[in-house]
Amino acid sequence: MDNQPRLIINGGKRLEGEIAVQGSKNSALPLLSAAVLVHGESVFHNCPKLTDIDAALRILSCLGCKCKRSGDTVCVDALHISENEIPDSLMRRMRGSVIFLGSVLGRTGRCRLSFPGGCDIGSRPIDLHLSALRQMGAVITEEHGYLDCETPSGLRGAKITLSFSSVGATENIMLAAVLANGVTEIHNAAREPEIVDLANCLNKFGARINGAGESSIYIEGVSKLSPSEHTIIPDRIVAGTYMCAAAMTRGELILTHCEPSQMNGFIPVLEQMGVRVYAYGGGKIYLSSRKKLVAPQTVRTMPYPAFPTDVQAPFTALCSTAEGTSVFVETIFENRFRHVSELIRLGAQIKVEGRVCVIEGVKKLSGAKLCATELRGGAALVVAALAAEGTTEISGVNYIERGYEAIEKELRSVGADIKKVQKIQ
Ligand code: EPZ
């Protein structure tokens, strides 16, 4: 009996209205890891309600932290850390749990976790994380699918150059370095806003980090961190997804509680397509898409501040009904076009060759039964279904709910005909 929830969407409704953008999942996760380093209670505001955040809170509880949520505020008391093993079940549930490695090592000197597997979008190696931590004095043995990490003489500052500006590796190094002996340098560091948010929060806790947001970050180790409060930055990927949804339906949308300056990698692509985007002050963006959209110039996903890989899928959905030929080159992950076969079921005309995706815009899409297999690809199916004639049913809602808080409620509030049903067969 398949009673997994499904999204039922009757397409063709123009989106019009206002959505307040949730806090950033990809900032909240490293920030929750940072709480492990603090002797006391850290408070995080604007923390999104997502299954990935629930998984991170379970890990914190397993480590001995006391966690509580009140609305968008999450409190984590890490005064007593009694464990340094991350349960295999939670590692398998969220491979991003590897972000706890740096903080658990930094706080306790030991960490045991099962190898984070790959996922639908790629093999997701962590070699850059491990080689950097080894440079900082960690002794890491890999056997029987487990990583056993120890720091016999503590973590020491090191000069680290990343061969790729990995977001997770940059974050893990920062988390390991804040209590290490000496100064750590990270060169070719990731420059994402989530890196800056992590550094700002750690500095509030008493860390000494300079250069976050640039290619070189300097962390001077301190003896301890003290509790503080922090408000998590908005989720630029969720904002971009909702912008695609509004443009897909030729609608009008105001997004609030967002940061337009973090979206310069993809707003110009919307404008090339004929979408009007106007950034107010005070975290507001206005978008209007009245006329036929046209294909943008070739889009290449690249590290921040260029076009982010996480909005590639929603943009391919948007381009499926834009006039002309759109080309996307996915340079970050090796398998991030899995959603294309589902878009084709709606009538999209798309060809994928390795890391290149070529889309011939069609006049219309028509509803079908679809299956989401990963987070952003699932969101792309929702975007496309909003404009598809007739009814679309999307299974795999659990993937979408990893990163989008109440997506069906948000979209319904601006006019979409969408509901979540528990299907009993
Ligand atoms: C973060 O993943 C995000 N996840 C991803 O968002 C995002 O797509 C990605 O950064 C790129 O922006 C979180 O923040 C929780 P990477 P991460 O390390 O840290 C290779 C979403 O949809 N690599 O920058 O795993 C790797 O194979 C998720 O919210 C190595 O080779 O990304 C990939 O090709 C999906 N060795 C590339 O770097 C390593 O040790 C990007 O990885 C690490 C990474």
Coordinates of N, CA and C and ligand atoms in Angstrom, one line a residue, residues 25-26 29 95 121 124-129 164 166-168 309-310 332-333 336 375-376, ligand 1:
K25 N 18.3 27.0 4.6 CA 18.7 25.6 5.0 C 20.2 25.4 5.0
N26 N 20.9 25.9 4.0 CA 22.3 25.7 3.9 C 23.1 26.6 4.7
L29 N 22.2 24.6 8.7 CA 22.9 23.3 9.0 C 24.3 23.5 9.6
R95 N 23.2 13.1 4.2 CA 24.7 13.0 4.0 C 25.4 14.4 4.4
I121 N 22.3 13.3 -7.0 CA 22.9 14.3 -7.9 C 24.4 14.0 -8.1
R124 N 29.3 12.8 -4.3 CA 29.5 13.7 -3.2 C 30.7 13.3 -2.3
P125 N 31.9 13.2 -2.9 CA 33.1 12.8 -2.1 C 33.4 13.9 -1.0
I126 N 34.2 13.4 0.0 CA 34.6 14.4 1.1 C 36.1 14.4 1.2
D127 N 36.8 14.0 0.2 CA 38.3 14.0 0.2 C 38.9 15.3 0.6
L128 N 38.3 16.4 0.2 CA 38.9 17.8 0.6 C 38.7 18.0 2.1
H129 N 37.6 17.6 2.6 CA 37.3 17.8 4.1 C 38.4 17.0 4.8
F164 N 39.3 22.7 -5.0 CA 38.0 23.2 -5.5 C 37.3 23.9 -4.3
S166 N 35.1 24.1 -2.3 CA 34.0 23.3 -1.8 C 33.4 24.1 -0.6
V167 N 32.0 24.2 -0.6 CA 31.3 24.8 0.4 C 31.4 24.0 1.8
G168 N 31.2 22.8 1.7 CA 31.2 22.0 2.9 C 32.6 21.8 3.5
T309 N 24.3 26.2 -8.7 CA 23.8 24.9 -9.2 C 22.5 24.6 -8.6
D310 N 22.1 25.1 -7.4 CA 20.9 24.7 -6.8 C 19.6 25.3 -7.4
I332 N 29.1 21.7 -11.5 CA 29.4 21.4 -10.1 C 29.1 19.9 -9.8
F333 N 28.0 19.4 -10.2 CA 27.6 18.0 -9.9 C 27.5 17.2 -11.2
R336 N 23.1 16.0 -12.3 CA 22.1 16.9 -11.8 C 21.0 17.2 -12.8
L375 N 15.9 16.9 -4.0 CA 15.3 18.1 -3.5 C 15.0 19.2 -4.6
R376 N 16.0 19.6 -5.3 CA 15.8 20.8 -6.2 C 15.2 20.3 -7.5
Ligands
EPZ1 C1 26.7 22.5 -0.5 O1 26.9 21.1 -0.7 C2 25.2 22.6 -0.5 N1 24.6 21.8 0.6 C3 24.6 22.1 -1.8 O2 23.2 22.3 -1.8 C4 25.1 22.9 -3.0 O3 24.6 22.4 -4.2 C5 26.7 22.9 -2.9 O4 27.2 23.3 -1.6 C6 27.3 23.8 -4.0 O5 26.9 25.1 -3.8 C7 24.7 22.3 1.9 O6 25.2 23.4 2.1 C8 24.1 21.5 2.9 P1 30.6 21.3 -2.4 P2 28.5 20.6 -0.6 O7 31.4 20.7 -1.4 O8 29.2 21.3 0.5 C9 33.1 18.3 -5.1 C10 20.9 21.7 -1.9 O9 20.2 21.4 -2.9 N2 33.8 17.9 -3.8 O10 30.7 22.7 -2.7 O11 28.4 19.1 -0.6 C11 31.7 17.6 -5.1 O12 31.7 16.3 -5.7 C12 22.3 21.1 -1.8 O13 20.5 22.5 -1.0 C13 34.9 17.1 -3.9 O14 35.3 16.6 -5.0 O15 29.1 21.1 -2.0 C14 30.9 18.5 -6.0 O16 31.2 18.2 -7.4 C15 22.6 20.2 -2.9 N3 35.5 16.7 -2.7 C16 31.5 19.9 -5.8 O17 32.8 19.7 -5.1 C17 35.1 17.2 -1.5 O18 35.7 16.9 -0.5 C18 30.7 20.8 -4.9 O19 30.7 20.3 -3.7 C19 33.9 18.0 -1.5 C20 33.3 18.4 -2.7

